[in-house]
XYZ file of C-alpha atoms in Angstrom:
213
model
C 0.000 0.000 0.000
C 2.765 2.358 0.906
C 4.548 1.478 -2.368
C 1.483 2.453 -4.455
C 1.254 5.816 -2.704
C 4.928 6.540 -3.484
C 4.494 5.572 -7.107
C 1.551 7.932 -7.560
C 3.490 10.735 -5.908
C 6.408 10.147 -8.272
C 4.143 10.268 -11.341
C 2.537 13.521 -10.092
C 5.980 15.050 -9.562
C 7.080 14.097 -13.061
C 3.903 15.602 -14.560
C 4.422 18.883 -12.717
C 8.051 18.975 -13.835
C 7.007 18.494 -17.456
C 4.370 21.193 -17.246
C 6.821 23.675 -15.830
C 9.348 22.832 -18.575
C 6.859 23.358 -21.460
C 7.333 27.130 -21.726
C 11.080 26.618 -21.849
C 10.697 24.183 -24.771
C 8.491 26.705 -26.456
C 11.180 29.303 -25.889
C 14.316 27.373 -26.895
C 13.377 24.134 -28.588
C 12.108 25.705 -31.887
C 14.325 28.773 -32.068
C 11.739 31.335 -30.972
C 12.178 33.811 -28.197
C 8.491 33.857 -27.295
C 7.204 32.545 -24.059
C 3.557 32.359 -25.149
C 1.587 31.108 -28.172
C 0.304 34.633 -28.922
C 3.773 36.058 -29.054
C 4.884 33.219 -31.342
C 1.974 33.901 -33.719
C 2.831 37.589 -33.788
C 6.429 36.847 -34.630
C 5.325 34.440 -37.397
C 3.097 37.148 -38.865
C 6.031 39.569 -38.772
C 8.114 37.052 -40.711
C 5.383 36.797 -43.358
C 5.261 40.597 -43.667
C 9.047 40.760 -43.969
C 8.989 38.097 -46.705
C 6.297 40.007 -48.615
C 8.329 43.213 -48.316
C 11.437 41.458 -49.611
C 9.440 40.068 -52.565
C 8.090 43.526 -53.388
C 11.607 44.940 -53.244
C 12.918 42.296 -55.629
C 9.977 42.827 -58.001
C 10.629 46.561 -57.953
C 14.312 46.033 -58.736
C 13.396 43.700 -61.593
C 10.957 46.288 -63.006
C 13.658 48.950 -62.849
C 16.087 46.654 -64.676
C 13.508 45.961 -67.409
C 12.809 49.681 -67.857
C 16.533 50.447 -67.988
C 17.044 47.785 -70.648
C 14.075 49.120 -72.664
C 15.396 52.674 -72.444
C 18.842 51.531 -73.606
C 17.245 49.674 -76.545
C 15.311 52.767 -77.615
C 18.453 54.903 -77.335
C 20.317 52.441 -79.528
C 17.521 52.497 -82.104
C 17.577 56.298 -82.198
C 21.371 56.320 -82.561
C 21.164 53.756 -85.366
C 18.529 55.802 -87.219
C 20.467 59.038 -86.820
C 23.665 57.350 -88.004
C 21.892 55.924 -91.061
C 20.505 59.276 -92.182
C 23.790 61.046 -91.429
C 25.678 58.571 -93.617
C 23.068 59.029 -96.343
C 23.408 62.825 -96.122
C 27.214 62.619 -96.338
C 27.035 60.334 -99.382
C 24.540 62.631 -101.131
C 26.765 65.616 -100.392
C 29.701 63.777 -101.960
C 27.657 62.895 -105.063
C 26.454 66.489 -105.390
C 29.974 67.848 -104.991
C 31.209 65.431 -107.679
C 28.486 66.604 -110.034
C 29.372 70.218 -109.327
C 33.047 69.445 -109.948
C 32.317 67.802 -113.290
C 29.963 70.600 -114.277
C 32.484 73.237 -113.279
C 35.208 71.392 -115.196
C 33.059 71.347 -118.324
C 32.241 75.013 -117.891
C 35.917 75.884 -117.465
C 36.816 73.897 -120.568
C 34.078 75.645 -122.567
C 35.215 79.071 -121.339
C 38.809 78.228 -122.221
C 37.757 77.113 -125.679
C 35.912 80.386 -126.250
C 38.803 82.507 -125.039
C 41.520 80.677 -127.008
C 41.598 81.305 -130.781
C 41.469 78.052 -132.788
C 44.749 76.759 -134.201
C 45.155 76.349 -137.956
C 44.434 72.890 -139.391
C 47.459 70.635 -139.755
C 48.176 68.771 -142.999
C 47.001 65.512 -141.366
C 43.725 67.126 -140.401
C 43.179 68.829 -143.773
C 45.295 67.848 -146.782
C 46.055 71.105 -148.650
C 46.485 69.265 -151.981
C 43.479 66.929 -152.062
C 41.289 68.678 -149.516
C 40.784 65.342 -147.694
C 39.664 65.795 -144.088
C 41.143 63.615 -141.298
C 38.036 63.322 -139.133
C 38.506 62.595 -135.406
C 37.038 59.385 -134.032
C 34.029 61.059 -132.386
C 32.894 62.480 -135.758
C 33.225 59.180 -137.647
C 29.928 57.848 -136.310
C 27.277 56.996 -138.897
C 24.867 59.715 -137.779
C 27.331 62.378 -138.951
C 28.001 60.822 -142.364
C 25.741 63.088 -144.496
C 27.377 66.234 -143.104
C 30.866 64.717 -143.388
C 30.296 63.912 -147.059
C 29.035 67.411 -147.730
C 32.064 69.031 -146.111
C 34.407 66.547 -147.840
C 32.984 67.635 -151.181
C 33.204 71.359 -150.393
C 36.846 71.154 -149.266
C 37.768 68.963 -152.261
C 36.408 71.671 -154.575
C 38.313 74.281 -152.533
C 41.560 72.347 -153.034
C 40.908 72.022 -156.777
C 40.575 75.806 -156.921
C 43.948 76.247 -155.261
C 42.436 77.096 -151.896
C 40.104 79.712 -153.315
C 36.334 79.425 -152.902
C 33.370 81.625 -153.540
C 31.281 83.367 -150.921
C 28.532 80.830 -151.564
C 30.866 77.902 -150.891
C 32.172 79.600 -147.739
C 28.580 80.025 -146.527
C 27.870 76.363 -147.277
C 30.943 75.302 -145.279
C 29.851 77.485 -142.374
C 26.256 76.159 -142.479
C 27.341 72.508 -142.666
C 29.878 73.026 -139.845
C 27.240 74.673 -137.635
C 24.804 71.827 -138.278
C 27.503 69.272 -137.481
C 28.229 71.082 -134.190
C 24.515 70.979 -133.304
C 24.311 67.243 -134.006
C 27.397 66.644 -131.890
C 25.924 68.669 -129.023
C 22.773 66.507 -129.029
C 24.972 63.525 -128.154
C 27.222 65.291 -125.646
C 26.510 62.625 -123.001
C 27.784 59.884 -125.322
C 31.384 61.126 -125.150
C 33.935 61.866 -122.451
C 34.184 65.610 -121.907
C 37.699 65.787 -123.380
C 36.744 63.902 -126.544
C 33.616 66.008 -126.998
C 35.516 69.280 -126.668
C 38.227 68.057 -129.054
C 35.633 67.179 -131.700
C 33.854 70.488 -131.222
C 37.104 72.408 -131.576
C 37.918 70.434 -134.727
C 34.658 71.568 -136.363
C 35.304 75.192 -135.349
C 38.790 75.119 -136.844
C 37.468 73.483 -140.026
C 34.790 76.164 -140.357
C 37.373 78.879 -139.798
C 39.594 77.327 -142.471
C 36.719 77.246 -144.901
C 35.983 80.921 -144.315
C 39.462 81.841 -145.621
C 38.774 83.102 -149.130
């Protein structure tokens, strides 16, 4: 009987010891510093709030990075477009300057031709005995043949007369030479500028020779 009483007392003592140790387990066993269930719940809620705040912060940083990348892309597109049109403008300026240079060169050559008196025909260009004309390559094209034949005939008759021609023949030489110059001018784009000017000067010198009575 006495042994049963002691056993019950021992069990009661162990139960009381466990009850008194429960708050300590709650405090240290799971890593919390709360002594009550309410305080533990509050701390858990605080952890949830902190996690949500951290997520919002990361989302905000990601949004900023996306916007920065988008802004950089747009800047690059604008730079690319500006560079493209700038290169196009520079190329067009070069083309225009080249055209101006060629046009100015042609104008200078024409002015020089007008200011310089034509040289007399050489014997290779106009045979003084037969009156045969040594036509330059540019004037040997088929489209000039009728006028070439007419001038060949007029200068052959001039040679037969010892270099003397009538006023009528001189006028015919001048008219045929002027018409030949006009036909050559219609095809100015078909020849290099130097070749065109050389052919034009040849006709002028031939006309001047024919005007010598």
